[in-house]
Structures are given as structure tokens and as C-alpha cells.
Coordinates of C-alpha atoms in Angstrom, one line a residue:
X24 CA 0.0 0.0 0.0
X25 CA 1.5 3.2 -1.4
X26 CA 0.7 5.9 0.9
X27 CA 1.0 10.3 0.1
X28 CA 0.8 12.8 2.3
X29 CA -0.8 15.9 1.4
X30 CA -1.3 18.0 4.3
X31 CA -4.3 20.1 4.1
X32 CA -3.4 22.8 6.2
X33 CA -0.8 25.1 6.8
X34 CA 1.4 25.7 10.5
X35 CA 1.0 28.3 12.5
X36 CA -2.2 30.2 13.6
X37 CA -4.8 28.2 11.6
X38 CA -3.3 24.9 12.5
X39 CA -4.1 25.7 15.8
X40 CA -7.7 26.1 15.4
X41 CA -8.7 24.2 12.9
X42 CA -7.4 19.9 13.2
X43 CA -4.8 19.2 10.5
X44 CA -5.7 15.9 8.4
X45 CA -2.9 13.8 6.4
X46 CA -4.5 11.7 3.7
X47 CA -3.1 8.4 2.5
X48 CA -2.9 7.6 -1.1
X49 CA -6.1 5.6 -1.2
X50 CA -7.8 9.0 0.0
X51 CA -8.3 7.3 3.5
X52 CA -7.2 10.5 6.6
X53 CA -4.1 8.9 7.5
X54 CA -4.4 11.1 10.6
X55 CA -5.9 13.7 12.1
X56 CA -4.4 16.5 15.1
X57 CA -5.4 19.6 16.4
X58 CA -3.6 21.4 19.1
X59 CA -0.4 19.5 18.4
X60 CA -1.7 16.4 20.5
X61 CA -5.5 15.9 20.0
X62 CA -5.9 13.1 18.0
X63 CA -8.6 10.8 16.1
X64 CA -9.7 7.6 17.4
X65 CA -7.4 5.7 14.7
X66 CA -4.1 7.6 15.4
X67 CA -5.0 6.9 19.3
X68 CA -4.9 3.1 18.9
X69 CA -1.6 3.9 16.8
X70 CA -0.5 5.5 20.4
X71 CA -1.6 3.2 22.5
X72 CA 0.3 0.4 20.4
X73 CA 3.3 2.2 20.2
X74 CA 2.5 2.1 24.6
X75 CA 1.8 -1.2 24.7
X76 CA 5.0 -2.8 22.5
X77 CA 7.1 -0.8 24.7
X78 CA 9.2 0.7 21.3
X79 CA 10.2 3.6 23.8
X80 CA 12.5 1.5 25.3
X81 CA 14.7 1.7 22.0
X82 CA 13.3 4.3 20.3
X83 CA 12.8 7.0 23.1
X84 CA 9.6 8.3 24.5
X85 CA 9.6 11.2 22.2
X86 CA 10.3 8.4 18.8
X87 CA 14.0 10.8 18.9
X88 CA 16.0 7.4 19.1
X89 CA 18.1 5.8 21.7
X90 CA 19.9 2.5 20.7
X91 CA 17.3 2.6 17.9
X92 CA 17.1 5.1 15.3
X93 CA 15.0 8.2 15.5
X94 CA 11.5 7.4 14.0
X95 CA 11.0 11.2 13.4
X96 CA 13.7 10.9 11.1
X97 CA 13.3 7.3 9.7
X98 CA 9.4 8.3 9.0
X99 CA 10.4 11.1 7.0
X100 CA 12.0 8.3 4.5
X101 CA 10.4 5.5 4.9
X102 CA 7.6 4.4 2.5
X103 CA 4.5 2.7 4.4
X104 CA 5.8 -0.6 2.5
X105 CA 9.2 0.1 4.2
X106 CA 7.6 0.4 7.6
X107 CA 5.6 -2.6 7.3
X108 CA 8.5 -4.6 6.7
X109 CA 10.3 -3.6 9.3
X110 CA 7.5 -3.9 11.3
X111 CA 6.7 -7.7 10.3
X112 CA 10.1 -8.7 9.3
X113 CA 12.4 -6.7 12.3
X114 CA 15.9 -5.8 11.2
X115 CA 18.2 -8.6 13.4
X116 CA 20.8 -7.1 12.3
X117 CA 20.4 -3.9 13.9
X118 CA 18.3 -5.3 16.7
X119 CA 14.5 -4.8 15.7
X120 CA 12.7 -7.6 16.1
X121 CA 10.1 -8.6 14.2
X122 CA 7.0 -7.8 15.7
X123 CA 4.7 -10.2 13.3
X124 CA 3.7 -12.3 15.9
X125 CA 2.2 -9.7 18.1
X126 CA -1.5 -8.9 18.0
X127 CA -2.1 -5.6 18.8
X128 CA 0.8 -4.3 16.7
X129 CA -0.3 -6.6 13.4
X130 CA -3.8 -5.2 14.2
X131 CA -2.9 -1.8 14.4
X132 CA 0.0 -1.6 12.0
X133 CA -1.7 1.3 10.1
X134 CA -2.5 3.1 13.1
X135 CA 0.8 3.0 14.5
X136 CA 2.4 4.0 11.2
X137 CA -0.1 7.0 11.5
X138 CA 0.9 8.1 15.2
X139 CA 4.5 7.8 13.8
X140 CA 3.8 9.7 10.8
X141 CA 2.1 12.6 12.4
X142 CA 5.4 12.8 15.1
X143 CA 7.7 12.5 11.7
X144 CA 5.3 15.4 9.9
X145 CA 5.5 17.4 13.0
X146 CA 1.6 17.8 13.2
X147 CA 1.8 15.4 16.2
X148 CA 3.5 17.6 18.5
X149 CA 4.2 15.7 21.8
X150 CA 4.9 12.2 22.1
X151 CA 1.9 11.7 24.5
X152 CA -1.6 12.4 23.0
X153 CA -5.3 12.4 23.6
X154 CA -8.2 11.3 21.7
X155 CA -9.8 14.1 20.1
X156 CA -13.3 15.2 21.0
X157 CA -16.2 14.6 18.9

């Protein structure tokens, strides 16, 4: 699954009152913010996985890397195919595991790639965020 950001709104005052949306390339919202840290239900399960699998541990709790690369960075590079094989396939070599037999992260594998995106786009502005209200 290809996948194409095109952010539909700009930084700086209006990003701040109106939510910022990514869409994917199958016109699906990859993920939507406001405030920096609001987020919809989708990109909250993406959080919560991310919680859950413990990546922190390698990858930092702000995704700035630790013995692990910085997702931030990697995100900004990485194609959604890319991600998903490192995701299901792990990278021995440099110590990611694969993570294919896990649940929650097979389950939420787009969610999580949206949480990272938004944190890689720098719509997602802290690490720790809260569902959005309807």
C-alpha cells in the first residue's frame, strides 16, 4: 500500500484552530491533530500500540531514538511498505525484532504508522496524546 501525504493545512495560527488531516494515497485520513496532540480515534490506537510494544524502550519516548534510530527521522524516508516490513520482518541485524507475531501491533500496524507519521510530519507535537473530542 502506497501511501501520500498531502497536508491540508498550513502551520502556525490556523493549525491551531482548525485539526490538521494527512490523507493516504487511497484518499483514506491517514491522521488527524489539532492542538499539536489531539488526536482521532485511529491515530490513538496507533499511540496506544506504540505504549503497549514498549518501542520507547529503544526508540525513546519522544520516537527521537536511543539505541534505535529516531523514528522522526526514519518516518520522513520510509515508504509505508518500508515500515511494514520492518515492522513484520524486524531488522536482526540492527536489533528490531520482528513484531509479526504480536496482535495488537499486526492489528494496528496502520495506526501505528499514523501516530508515527504525524510525530515525523511534526503535526503530532508531543509524544503523549489524547483522543480528540467529537
Amino acid at each position: 500500500m502506497k501511501r501520500y501525504l498531502v497536508p491540508l493545512f498550513a502551520m502556525g495560527a490556523i493549525a491551531a484552530a482548525v485539526p490538521a488531516t494527512a490523507i493516504s494515497g487511497d484518499d483514506k485520513p491517514l491522521y488527524t491533530v489539532k492542538d499539536g496532540y489531539f488526536v482521532d480515534d485511529h491515530t490513538y490506537e496507533g499511540f496506544k500500540t506504540w505504549r503497549a510494544a514498549a518501542c520507547d524502550r529503544c526508540h525513546g519516548p519522544n520516537q527521537e531514538g536511543m539505541v534505535g534510530p529516531s523514528l522522526i527521522e526514519s518516518l520522513k524516508v520510509l515508504s509505508y511498505d518500508q515500515f511494514k516490513d520492518v515492522i513484520m520482518n524486524g531488522r536482526l541485524q540492527k536489533g528490531m525484532p520482528n513484531w509479526s507475531t504480536n496482535k495488537q501491533v499486526v492489528d494496528n500496524l496502520d495506526a501505528l504508522y499514523a501516530y508515527l507519521k504525524g510525530r515525523s510530519d511534526g503535526e503530532i507535537t508531543k509524544a503523549r496524546v489524547r483522543k480528540m473530542e467529537k
